[in-house]
Amino acid sequence: MQQFSVAEMARQQLLKAAKAIKLPKAIVTVLGCPKRVLRVNFPIQMDDGTIRCFTGYRCQYNDSRGPTKGGVRYHPGVTEDEVIALAAWMTWKCALVDLPYGGAKGGVICDPLALSERELEKITRRFTTEIMPVLGPNKDIPAPDVFTTSKTMAWMMDTFSMFAGHTEPAVVTGKPEVLGGSKGRKEATGRGVMITTRELCARINLPLAGARVAVQGFGNVGSHAALFLSELGAKIVAVSDSSTGFVNADGLDVPGLAACIERHRCLAPYRGHGRKVSRDVILYQDVDILIPAALENQIRKDNASRIKAKVVSEGANGPTAPEADAILEKKGIHVIPDILANSGGVIVSHFEWVQALSGMYWEEDEVNQRLEKKLIASFGQVWRKAQELKISLRTAAYCVALERIASVYQYRGIFP
Ligand code: NAD
């Protein structure tokens, strides 16, 4: 059930934070609309010989702090509105964790689970070609998102390189390591969810050892967050993906579930310990920590009162609608906002870009240490801002991000 347009949701969050820090009206005007939205339609010959037309988007929301950065999503529900909202969130996220990037996002309307690998490769290569004029290591740098992987990034990088006439590893991040991908990138977003959750739990005296955790969306982000939290002693008692859900009050076998995903791309064939349930009940489990790690608009006005968790750690982008935010706040639930909780991915993407540009590659320990340091510092800033202004962590995160972007405009001005 979609109550809010997601772009409207992003706009409301921006306005709320702008009010809290009295952001100048001119800056709110500038940040209220995307710089560029490219829509492309392109034909693909399918495996059965028929021709189908696909639609894709790339939105570059704001590039005042540097080249734009953001994932590419393959999903039947991709819309221009969604891509704009996701690109706006990328802009705030990069500013919040102080990366020299603006925000972007892209997507192709398709059902990747119903497409062959050959068809996915053709879609990726053609989509890359269509958006090529706005791509580049100093312009806009894609990364994986929902239903895209390191393989998708390898196809994008190869296609871009073929047209450039030289190999260009810095044009995408989240690549396989043999192509210049960073060690630790695949796990980075889930690791970041774990780090920010750990930082919050330490401040609210919620021990992670024995804490019960539910994960909605057992994909890249959700499965890694579950793995890292279980390493700290948390018990993963409920998980779901688009195909099904599993619960077990004694704790699920997280590596077993991850192996099922690796093999079958979904949880439906999983036969380990745990009771099979509808995917939609996972949000309402009696747990300490809920990690929505699927899609946006999952916690809304109509279901927010059913959330029992003490902490919601937003692995996904935009899982909580603004009206639901108010309900969670009233219930005393701590929400670690998406732009902080899932920023580990773009932080290590930045490390990957730096490594590709310099040709010097780092050991995994170094990547993880730098990630940890940046996230602890960012969490601390947001926490202090929230305490100082008596506002939610989400509004505080927006305040830190918007102040940073606003100060760039102070020096750059508005051209011409
Ligand atoms: P993914 O494709 O690996 O995983 C998405 C998962 O969500 C899949 O398991 C899918 O089956 C599941 N899902 C879809 N609809 C569902 C539903 N209604 N109920 C339950 N599960 C459902 O994608 P991902 O990269 O893990 O991304 C997940 C979220 O995290 C997205 O919002 C994405 O924008 C965000 N994110 C990803 C990264 C990253 O580095 N991959 C970084 C930051 C944010």
XYZ file of N, CA and C in Angstrom, residues 121-350:
690
model
N 22.394 -9.244 -18.925
C 23.626 -8.626 -19.447
C 23.301 -7.644 -20.575
N 22.398 -8.060 -21.472
C 22.035 -7.173 -22.588
C 21.376 -5.893 -22.078
N 20.467 -6.050 -21.089
C 19.783 -4.870 -20.524
C 20.820 -3.932 -19.904
N 21.763 -4.512 -19.153
C 22.776 -3.691 -18.472
C 23.650 -2.946 -19.480
N 24.105 -3.673 -20.501
C 25.011 -3.035 -21.479
C 24.293 -1.955 -22.273
N 23.033 -2.208 -22.639
C 22.313 -1.207 -23.423
C 21.943 0.012 -22.552
N 21.510 -0.266 -21.317
C 21.173 0.834 -20.391
C 22.411 1.719 -20.167
N 23.560 1.061 -19.961
C 24.806 1.819 -19.747
C 25.093 2.706 -20.956
N 24.908 2.145 -22.151
C 25.179 2.905 -23.374
C 24.249 4.117 -23.452
N 22.977 3.903 -23.077
C 21.993 4.989 -23.189
C 22.283 6.135 -22.216
N 22.826 5.791 -21.027
C 23.069 6.873 -20.047
C 24.540 7.330 -20.055
N 25.311 6.771 -21.010
C 26.758 7.062 -21.076
C 27.108 8.559 -21.049
N 26.331 9.431 -21.753
C 26.736 10.845 -21.754
C 26.827 11.461 -20.356
N 26.090 10.908 -19.396
C 26.140 11.533 -18.058
C 26.983 10.725 -17.067
N 27.578 9.615 -17.519
C 28.400 8.784 -16.628
C 29.873 9.161 -16.689
N 30.651 8.735 -15.722
C 32.105 8.927 -15.772
C 32.667 9.045 -14.374
N 33.950 8.701 -14.196
C 34.542 8.720 -12.857
C 34.528 10.091 -12.193
N 34.435 11.163 -13.004
C 34.350 12.496 -12.407
C 32.972 13.107 -12.564
N 32.033 12.302 -13.092
C 30.672 12.828 -13.305
C 29.662 12.109 -12.427
N 29.543 10.802 -12.630
C 28.514 10.024 -11.936
C 28.971 8.570 -11.903
N 28.944 7.984 -10.713
C 29.554 6.663 -10.497
C 28.509 5.696 -9.918
N 27.939 4.800 -10.745
C 26.939 3.844 -10.237
C 27.525 2.772 -9.314
N 26.624 2.082 -8.623
C 26.969 0.973 -7.713
C 25.780 0.018 -7.690
N 25.923 -1.162 -7.066
C 24.778 -2.082 -7.015
C 23.689 -1.604 -6.059
N 22.472 -2.006 -6.337
C 21.347 -1.749 -5.430
C 20.425 -2.969 -5.550
N 19.132 -2.792 -5.340
C 18.221 -3.944 -5.315
C 18.297 -4.737 -6.635
N 18.560 -6.017 -6.499
C 18.648 -6.966 -7.626
C 19.713 -6.623 -8.670
N 20.728 -5.865 -8.279
C 21.922 -5.736 -9.123
C 23.112 -6.138 -8.250
N 24.165 -6.622 -8.887
C 25.269 -7.228 -8.132
C 26.620 -6.766 -8.702
N 27.690 -7.369 -8.183
C 29.029 -7.036 -8.695
C 29.132 -7.411 -10.186
N 28.394 -8.439 -10.588
C 28.418 -8.833 -12.008
C 27.810 -7.728 -12.878
N 26.715 -7.134 -12.391
C 26.090 -6.023 -13.125
C 27.103 -4.885 -13.284
N 27.852 -4.621 -12.210
C 28.831 -3.530 -12.249
C 29.972 -3.865 -13.228
N 30.339 -5.148 -13.305
C 31.388 -5.547 -14.241
C 30.929 -5.277 -15.685
N 29.672 -5.591 -15.995
C 29.148 -5.330 -17.347
C 29.118 -3.829 -17.630
N 28.718 -3.039 -16.609
C 28.661 -1.574 -16.812
C 30.058 -1.026 -17.059
N 31.016 -1.496 -16.246
C 32.395 -1.005 -16.362
C 32.978 -1.385 -17.721
N 32.715 -2.622 -18.161
C 33.252 -3.075 -19.443
C 32.644 -2.272 -20.592
N 31.332 -2.051 -20.531
C 30.665 -1.307 -21.609
C 31.217 0.115 -21.685
N 31.321 0.781 -20.521
C 31.851 2.148 -20.502
C 33.274 2.165 -21.070
N 34.080 1.174 -20.669
C 35.486 1.124 -21.093
C 35.607 0.918 -22.604
N 34.709 0.102 -23.174
C 34.751 -0.146 -24.618
C 34.572 1.151 -25.397
N 33.654 2.002 -24.923
C 33.404 3.266 -25.626
C 34.496 4.290 -25.334
N 35.059 4.232 -24.100
C 36.110 5.195 -23.731
C 37.415 4.889 -24.469
N 37.595 3.620 -24.856
C 38.828 3.230 -25.535
C 39.944 2.859 -24.565
N 39.622 2.825 -23.278
C 40.595 2.363 -22.285
C 39.822 1.809 -21.089
N 40.481 0.977 -20.294
C 39.811 0.399 -19.124
C 39.625 1.465 -18.055
N 38.378 1.611 -17.584
C 38.069 2.678 -16.632
C 37.446 2.103 -15.358
N 38.292 1.565 -14.445
C 37.722 0.919 -13.252
C 37.006 1.875 -12.298
N 37.288 3.191 -12.393
C 36.689 4.119 -11.414
C 35.284 4.577 -11.805
N 34.728 4.013 -12.889
C 33.398 4.487 -13.322
C 32.255 3.846 -12.536
N 32.521 2.704 -11.909
C 31.504 2.081 -11.042
C 32.192 1.586 -9.773
N 31.395 1.363 -8.731
C 31.936 0.692 -7.539
C 31.077 -0.538 -7.264
N 31.580 -1.392 -6.384
C 30.882 -2.654 -6.134
C 31.219 -3.683 -7.206
N 32.389 -3.499 -7.852
C 32.847 -4.435 -8.894
C 33.451 -5.678 -8.243
N 33.624 -6.756 -9.035
C 34.405 -7.891 -8.518
C 35.843 -7.421 -8.228
N 36.465 -8.070 -7.232
C 37.819 -7.628 -6.841
C 38.817 -7.698 -7.986
N 38.695 -8.695 -8.862
C 39.676 -8.813 -9.961
C 39.605 -7.639 -10.928
N 38.511 -6.896 -10.910
C 38.389 -5.720 -11.787
C 38.703 -4.428 -11.036
N 39.180 -4.546 -9.810
C 39.489 -3.336 -9.034
C 38.441 -3.043 -7.973
N 37.581 -4.011 -7.708
C 36.608 -3.829 -6.627
C 37.316 -3.830 -5.286
N 36.731 -3.114 -4.314
C 37.389 -3.048 -3.003
C 37.066 -4.275 -2.180
N 38.061 -4.726 -1.477
C 37.809 -5.744 -0.453
C 36.806 -5.138 0.539
N 35.890 -5.946 1.000
C 34.949 -5.493 2.030
C 33.744 -4.722 1.520
N 33.666 -4.444 0.203
C 32.532 -3.639 -0.297
C 31.206 -4.376 -0.195
N 31.230 -5.679 -0.549
C 29.986 -6.452 -0.571
C 29.342 -6.470 0.826
N 30.181 -6.563 1.838
C 29.673 -6.684 3.207
C 29.447 -5.317 3.859
N 29.933 -4.230 3.184
C 30.058 -2.938 3.870
C 28.742 -2.370 4.393
N 27.661 -2.484 3.619
C 26.411 -1.864 4.073
C 25.890 -2.593 5.304
N 25.918 -3.928 5.259
C 25.472 -4.713 6.412
C 26.381 -4.482 7.613
N 27.675 -4.358 7.364
C 28.620 -4.088 8.466
C 28.291 -2.732 9.099
N 27.960 -1.769 8.241
C 27.604 -0.434 8.736
C 26.325 -0.470 9.562
N 25.364 -1.287 9.144
C 24.126 -1.430 9.919
C 24.478 -1.967 11.310
N 25.385 -2.954 11.328
C 25.805 -3.516 12.624
C 26.502 -2.453 13.486
N 27.417 -1.686 12.885
C 28.191 -0.698 13.670
C 27.256 0.373 14.255
N 26.351 0.899 13.414
C 25.473 1.975 13.910
C 24.491 1.425 14.948
N 24.035 0.185 14.752
C 23.127 -0.431 15.730
C 23.869 -0.626 17.056
N 25.098 -1.093 16.972
C 25.917 -1.299 18.167
C 26.132 0.029 18.912
N 26.421 1.103 18.140
C 26.652 2.411 18.765
C 25.399 2.899 19.495
N 24.242 2.713 18.860
C 23.001 3.150 19.506
C 22.724 2.308 20.744
N 22.847 0.986 20.611
C 22.513 0.100 21.730
C 23.382 0.411 22.948
N 24.655 0.778 22.710
C 25.535 1.121 23.831
C 25.005 2.354 24.556
N 24.405 3.280 23.794
C 23.918 4.522 24.418
C 22.567 4.360 25.103
N 21.785 3.364 24.694
C 20.468 3.205 25.345
C 20.456 1.980 26.278
N 21.663 1.470 26.556
C 21.794 0.321 27.471
C 20.982 -0.897 27.050
N 21.079 -1.219 25.773
C 20.430 -2.442 25.273
C 21.553 -3.403 24.872
N 21.821 -4.432 25.689
C 22.935 -5.334 25.351
C 22.654 -6.087 24.049
N 23.659 -6.141 23.190
C 23.459 -6.852 21.913
C 23.491 -8.362 22.108
N 24.255 -8.796 23.113
C 24.307 -10.237 23.365
C 22.923 -10.692 23.812
N 22.339 -11.582 23.041
C 21.010 -12.100 23.382
C 19.864 -11.266 22.824
N 20.170 -10.094 22.236
C 19.091 -9.261 21.678
C 18.418 -10.006 20.533
N 17.071 -9.901 20.467
C 16.333 -10.578 19.385
C 16.190 -9.627 18.201
N 16.487 -10.154 17.007
C 16.532 -9.309 15.806
C 15.642 -9.898 14.706
N 14.878 -9.021 14.040
C 14.117 -9.433 12.848
C 14.642 -8.657 11.649
N 14.768 -9.344 10.524
C 15.310 -8.709 9.313
C 14.305 -8.863 8.170
N 13.794 -7.736 7.690
C 12.920 -7.790 6.516
C 13.781 -7.547 5.273
N 13.861 -8.534 4.371
C 14.693 -8.380 3.177
C 16.058 -8.989 3.414
N 16.154 -10.303 3.146
C 17.415 -11.007 3.419
C 18.279 -11.020 2.150
N 18.549 -9.827 1.640
C 19.409 -9.706 0.462
C 20.819 -9.351 0.900
N 21.508 -8.564 0.094
C 22.887 -8.214 0.433
C 22.957 -7.525 1.800
N 22.186 -6.465 1.964
C 22.265 -5.681 3.199
C 21.748 -6.489 4.393
N 20.553 -7.054 4.243
C 19.918 -7.764 5.355
C 20.719 -8.969 5.813
N 21.231 -9.754 4.869
C 21.938 -10.980 5.271
C 23.256 -10.636 5.964
N 23.974 -9.614 5.462
C 25.236 -9.265 6.120
C 25.006 -8.624 7.486
N 23.971 -7.775 7.588
C 23.658 -7.187 8.901
C 23.363 -8.314 9.888
N 22.600 -9.310 9.447
C 22.240 -10.439 10.319
C 23.496 -11.213 10.729
N 24.365 -11.457 9.782
C 25.594 -12.213 10.085
C 26.454 -11.471 11.115
N 26.671 -10.164 10.881
C 27.552 -9.400 11.782
C 26.933 -9.238 13.168
N 25.604 -9.025 13.226
C 24.963 -8.885 14.544
C 24.980 -10.205 15.289
N 24.825 -11.320 14.559
C 24.853 -12.614 15.257
C 26.267 -12.888 15.776
N 27.289 -12.367 15.080
C 28.659 -12.517 15.598
C 28.845 -11.790 16.935
N 28.017 -10.746 17.167
C 28.098 -10.020 18.446
C 27.174 -10.632 19.496
N 26.565 -11.755 19.163
C 25.743 -12.468 20.150
C 24.253 -12.253 20.005
N 23.832 -11.408 19.033
C 22.392 -11.197 18.839
C 21.773 -12.463 18.247
N 20.461 -12.629 18.501
C 19.763 -13.812 18.012
C 18.843 -13.380 16.867
N 19.086 -13.911 15.682
C 18.238 -13.532 14.543
C 17.030 -14.464 14.558
N 15.873 -13.921 14.942
C 14.708 -14.785 15.171
C 13.687 -14.734 14.040
N 13.829 -13.795 13.100
C 12.868 -13.696 11.998
C 13.530 -13.063 10.790
N 13.306 -13.663 9.621
C 13.827 -13.070 8.382
C 12.795 -13.266 7.268
N 12.887 -12.411 6.252
C 12.011 -12.590 5.088
C 12.738 -12.117 3.852
N 12.243 -12.570 2.700
C 12.598 -11.920 1.443
C 11.307 -11.812 0.651
N 11.391 -11.511 -0.658
C 10.136 -11.301 -1.381
C 9.359 -12.603 -1.529
N 10.014 -13.761 -1.326
C 9.333 -15.038 -1.567
C 8.664 -15.616 -0.322
N 9.218 -15.380 0.878
C 8.680 -16.013 2.081
C 9.306 -15.428 3.350
N 8.884 -15.961 4.514
C 9.494 -15.566 5.781
C 9.778 -16.790 6.630
N 10.726 -16.660 7.582
C 11.032 -17.744 8.527
C 11.162 -17.159 9.920
N 10.645 -17.880 10.921
C 10.838 -17.455 12.311
C 11.331 -18.634 13.146
N 12.109 -18.318 14.177
C 12.538 -19.331 15.149
C 12.978 -18.578 16.407
N 12.204 -18.756 17.485
C 12.468 -18.003 18.721
C 13.841 -18.331 19.301
N 14.393 -19.502 18.970
C 15.717 -19.874 19.482
C 16.848 -19.345 18.600
N 16.494 -18.721 17.514
C 17.516 -18.184 16.609
C 17.611 -19.023 15.343
N 17.671 -18.321 14.210
C 17.767 -19.009 12.907
C 19.230 -19.258 12.555
N 19.440 -20.183 11.637
C 20.792 -20.494 11.163
C 21.137 -19.497 10.036
N 21.774 -18.394 10.434
C 22.010 -17.312 9.469
C 22.923 -17.755 8.308
N 24.054 -18.437 8.575
C 24.873 -18.874 7.433
C 24.107 -19.827 6.502
N 23.238 -20.663 7.076
C 22.440 -21.585 6.258
C 21.483 -20.825 5.349
N 20.846 -19.790 5.894
C 19.932 -18.968 5.091
C 20.715 -18.231 3.996
N 21.913 -17.732 4.367
C 22.737 -16.999 3.396
C 23.176 -17.935 2.268
N 23.470 -19.192 2.612
C 23.890 -20.156 1.583
C 22.733 -20.430 0.625
N 21.498 -20.443 1.159
C 20.321 -20.672 0.309
C 20.168 -19.528 -0.702
N 20.364 -18.301 -0.222
C 20.267 -17.119 -1.102
C 21.332 -17.183 -2.196
N 22.533 -17.542 -1.773
C 23.669 -17.612 -2.703
C 23.340 -18.591 -3.842
N 22.695 -19.678 -3.463
C 22.432 -20.748 -4.412
C 21.183 -20.502 -5.263
N 20.090 -20.044 -4.600
C 18.800 -19.997 -5.300
C 18.293 -18.576 -5.537
N 18.999 -17.571 -5.070
C 18.602 -16.167 -5.182
C 17.327 -15.836 -4.387
N 16.754 -16.806 -3.649
C 15.622 -16.498 -2.762
C 15.544 -17.533 -1.633
N 14.715 -17.230 -0.605
C 14.646 -18.083 0.596
C 13.648 -19.234 0.466
N 12.772 -19.173 -0.538
C 11.680 -20.162 -0.623
C 12.163 -21.617 -0.512
N 13.286 -21.993 -1.142
C 13.683 -23.411 -1.058
C 14.357 -23.803 0.268
N 14.509 -22.837 1.227
C 15.240 -23.128 2.478
C 14.532 -24.227 3.275
N 15.323 -25.217 3.725
C 14.739 -26.349 4.459
C 15.369 -26.541 5.842
N 16.024 -25.517 6.379
C 16.670 -25.653 7.700
C 15.678 -25.433 8.835
N 16.210 -25.225 10.063
C 15.335 -25.011 11.229
C 14.603 -23.690 11.096
N 13.352 -23.679 11.515
C 12.564 -22.447 11.459
C 11.203 -22.730 10.854
N 10.234 -21.918 11.294
C 8.867 -22.092 10.798
C 8.647 -21.123 9.645
N 8.066 -21.640 8.550
C 7.797 -20.805 7.392
C 6.562 -19.949 7.688
N 6.668 -18.641 7.455
C 5.527 -17.736 7.688
C 5.419 -16.784 6.499
N 4.324 -16.035 6.469
C 4.177 -15.040 5.409
C 5.258 -13.971 5.587
N 5.804 -13.482 4.488
C 6.876 -12.473 4.593
C 6.382 -11.231 5.327
N 5.060 -10.975 5.267
C 4.555 -9.704 5.777
C 4.427 -9.633 7.295
N 4.595 -10.767 7.986
C 4.465 -10.705 9.458
C 5.807 -10.386 10.133
N 6.871 -10.383 9.357
C 8.218 -10.225 9.940
C 8.388 -8.878 10.655
N 7.743 -7.845 10.101
C 7.867 -6.508 10.709
C 7.297 -6.444 12.115
N 6.331 -7.319 12.410
C 5.566 -7.179 13.662
C 6.004 -8.150 14.750
N 7.160 -8.760 14.599
C 7.634 -9.732 15.591
C 8.004 -9.024 16.892
N 7.920 -9.798 17.992
C 8.282 -9.255 19.297
C 9.807 -9.336 19.434
N 10.487 -8.301 18.980
C 11.956 -8.320 18.954
C 12.508 -7.041 19.583
N 13.808 -7.030 19.812
C 14.457 -5.813 20.305
C 14.835 -4.902 19.143
N 15.310 -5.531 18.062
C 15.817 -4.750 16.931
C 15.144 -5.222 15.646
N 14.620 -4.255 14.894
C 14.028 -4.570 13.585
C 14.888 -3.912 12.514
N 15.272 -4.719 11.512
C 16.064 -4.169 10.407
C 15.264 -4.278 9.113
N 14.589 -3.190 8.714
C 13.964 -3.232 7.399
C 15.070 -3.076 6.351
N 15.248 -4.090 5.515
C 16.358 -4.045 4.539
C 15.861 -4.481 3.162
N 14.604 -4.078 2.844
C 14.052 -4.460 1.537
C 13.841 -3.210 0.685
N 12.658 -2.628 0.800
C 12.304 -1.502 -0.072
C 11.762 -0.344 0.764
N 11.435 0.770 0.092
C 10.911 1.921 0.820
C 9.433 1.726 1.179
N 8.960 2.615 2.071
C 7.541 2.687 2.439
C 6.981 1.402 3.037
N 7.743 0.719 3.855
C 7.271 -0.523 4.481
C 6.583 -0.243 5.815
N 7.067 0.781 6.553
C 6.464 1.136 7.842
C 5.698 2.439 7.595
N 4.376 2.316 7.665
C 3.526 3.444 7.264
C 2.549 3.776 8.389
N 1.725 4.788 8.125
C 0.723 5.218 9.108
C -0.181 4.040 9.498
N -0.516 3.189 8.516
C -1.486 2.117 8.779
C -0.903 0.925 9.536
N 0.436 0.784 9.606
C 0.968 -0.396 10.305
C 2.026 -0.066 11.367
N 2.381 1.228 11.503
C 3.473 1.586 12.422
C 3.140 1.210 13.871
N 1.861 1.273 14.237
C 1.507 0.982 15.638
C 1.733 -0.495 15.960
N 1.902 -1.340 14.929
C 2.111 -2.781 15.174
C 3.585 -3.139 15.389
N 4.467 -2.170 15.221
C 5.901 -2.454 15.399
C 6.203 -2.584 16.893
N 6.838 -3.710 17.269
C 7.102 -3.941 18.698
C 8.573 -3.702 19.070
N 9.437 -3.552 18.067
C 10.875 -3.443 18.337
C 11.199 -2.187 19.157
N 12.336 -2.232 19.870
C 12.792 -1.043 20.605
C 13.647 -0.158 19.694
N 14.287 -0.821 18.718
C 15.183 -0.118 17.799
C 14.825 -0.514 16.365
N 14.724 0.486 15.485
C 14.562 0.199 14.058
C 15.818 0.725 13.372
N 16.542 -0.185 12.741
C 17.794 0.191 12.094
C 17.578 0.061 10.588
N 17.523 1.217 9.915
C 17.058 1.224 8.521
C 18.153 0.813 7.532
N 18.211 -0.479 7.240
C 19.134 -0.971 6.222
C 18.711 -0.518 4.838
N 17.398 -0.507 4.598
C 16.871 -0.064 3.294
C 16.853 1.447 3.238
N 16.665 1.970 2.042
C 16.464 3.404 1.880
C 14.977 3.695 1.976
N 14.620 4.646 2.825
C 13.225 5.104 2.917
C 12.208 4.087 3.371
N 12.538 3.166 4.306
C 11.527 2.182 4.694
C 10.403 2.759 5.553
N 10.643 3.949 6.164
C 9.657 4.511 7.090
C 9.072 5.805 6.530
N 7.753 5.837 6.387
C 7.094 7.050 5.894
C 7.081 8.101 7.008
N 7.067 9.405 6.666
C 7.110 10.455 7.695
C 5.999 10.333 8.733
N 4.780 9.964 8.324
C 3.694 9.833 9.321
C 3.982 8.685 10.291
N 4.635 7.638 9.782
C 4.980 6.498 10.641
C 6.087 6.898 11.612
N 6.966 7.760 11.151
C 8.055 8.251 12.010
C 7.500 8.841 13.293
N 6.443 9.642 13.132
C 5.837 10.301 14.299
C 5.267 9.245 15.248
N 4.671 8.199 14.696
C 4.071 7.135 15.536
C 5.170 6.383 16.287
N 6.258 6.055 15.593
C 7.367 5.326 16.228
C 7.976 6.183 17.348
N 8.112 7.479 17.059
C 8.701 8.396 18.038
C 7.850 8.416 19.309
N 6.531 8.496 19.124
C 5.602 8.507 20.271
C 5.711 7.217 21.078
N 5.953 6.119 20.387
C 6.071 4.826 21.085
C 7.445 4.666 21.752
N 8.318 5.638 21.567
C 9.647 5.586 22.188
C 10.617 4.668 21.445
N 10.309 4.373 20.183
C 11.195 3.499 19.405
C 12.324 4.348 18.806
N 13.549 3.867 18.961
C 14.705 4.588 18.404
C 14.879 4.176 16.946
N 14.906 5.157 16.048
C 15.096 4.837 14.627
C 16.464 5.341 14.183
N 17.308 4.430 13.723
C 18.587 4.863 13.130
C 18.271 5.102 11.653
N 18.331 6.375 11.214
C 17.841 6.683 9.872
C 18.704 6.062 8.786
N 18.044 5.750 7.683
C 18.717 5.143 6.528
C 20.017 5.842 6.134
N 19.988 7.172 6.081
C 21.178 7.864 5.557
C 22.393 7.677 6.461
N 22.139 7.207 7.699
C 23.258 6.870 8.581
C 23.447 5.343 8.635
N 22.352 4.628 8.908
C 22.447 3.175 9.134
C 23.028 2.432 7.927
N 22.636 2.853 6.706
C 23.119 2.086 5.542
C 24.229 2.794 4.771
N 24.866 3.786 5.415
C 25.882 4.567 4.694
C 27.211 3.814 4.540
N 27.346 2.654 5.194
C 28.590 1.887 5.065
C 28.884 1.528 3.610
N 27.840 1.310 2.834
C 28.027 0.929 1.422
C 28.697 2.032 0.625
N 28.172 3.246 0.762
C 28.757 4.329 -0.043
C 30.126 4.740 0.516
N 30.323 4.538 1.811
C 31.647 4.865 2.371
C 32.710 3.959 1.732
N 32.419 2.653 1.674
C 33.426 1.758 1.073
C 33.434 1.905 -0.460
N 32.319 2.331 -1.049
C 32.343 2.656 -2.478
C 33.325 3.805 -2.726
N 33.308 4.779 -1.816
C 34.267 5.889 -1.957
C 35.698 5.365 -1.864
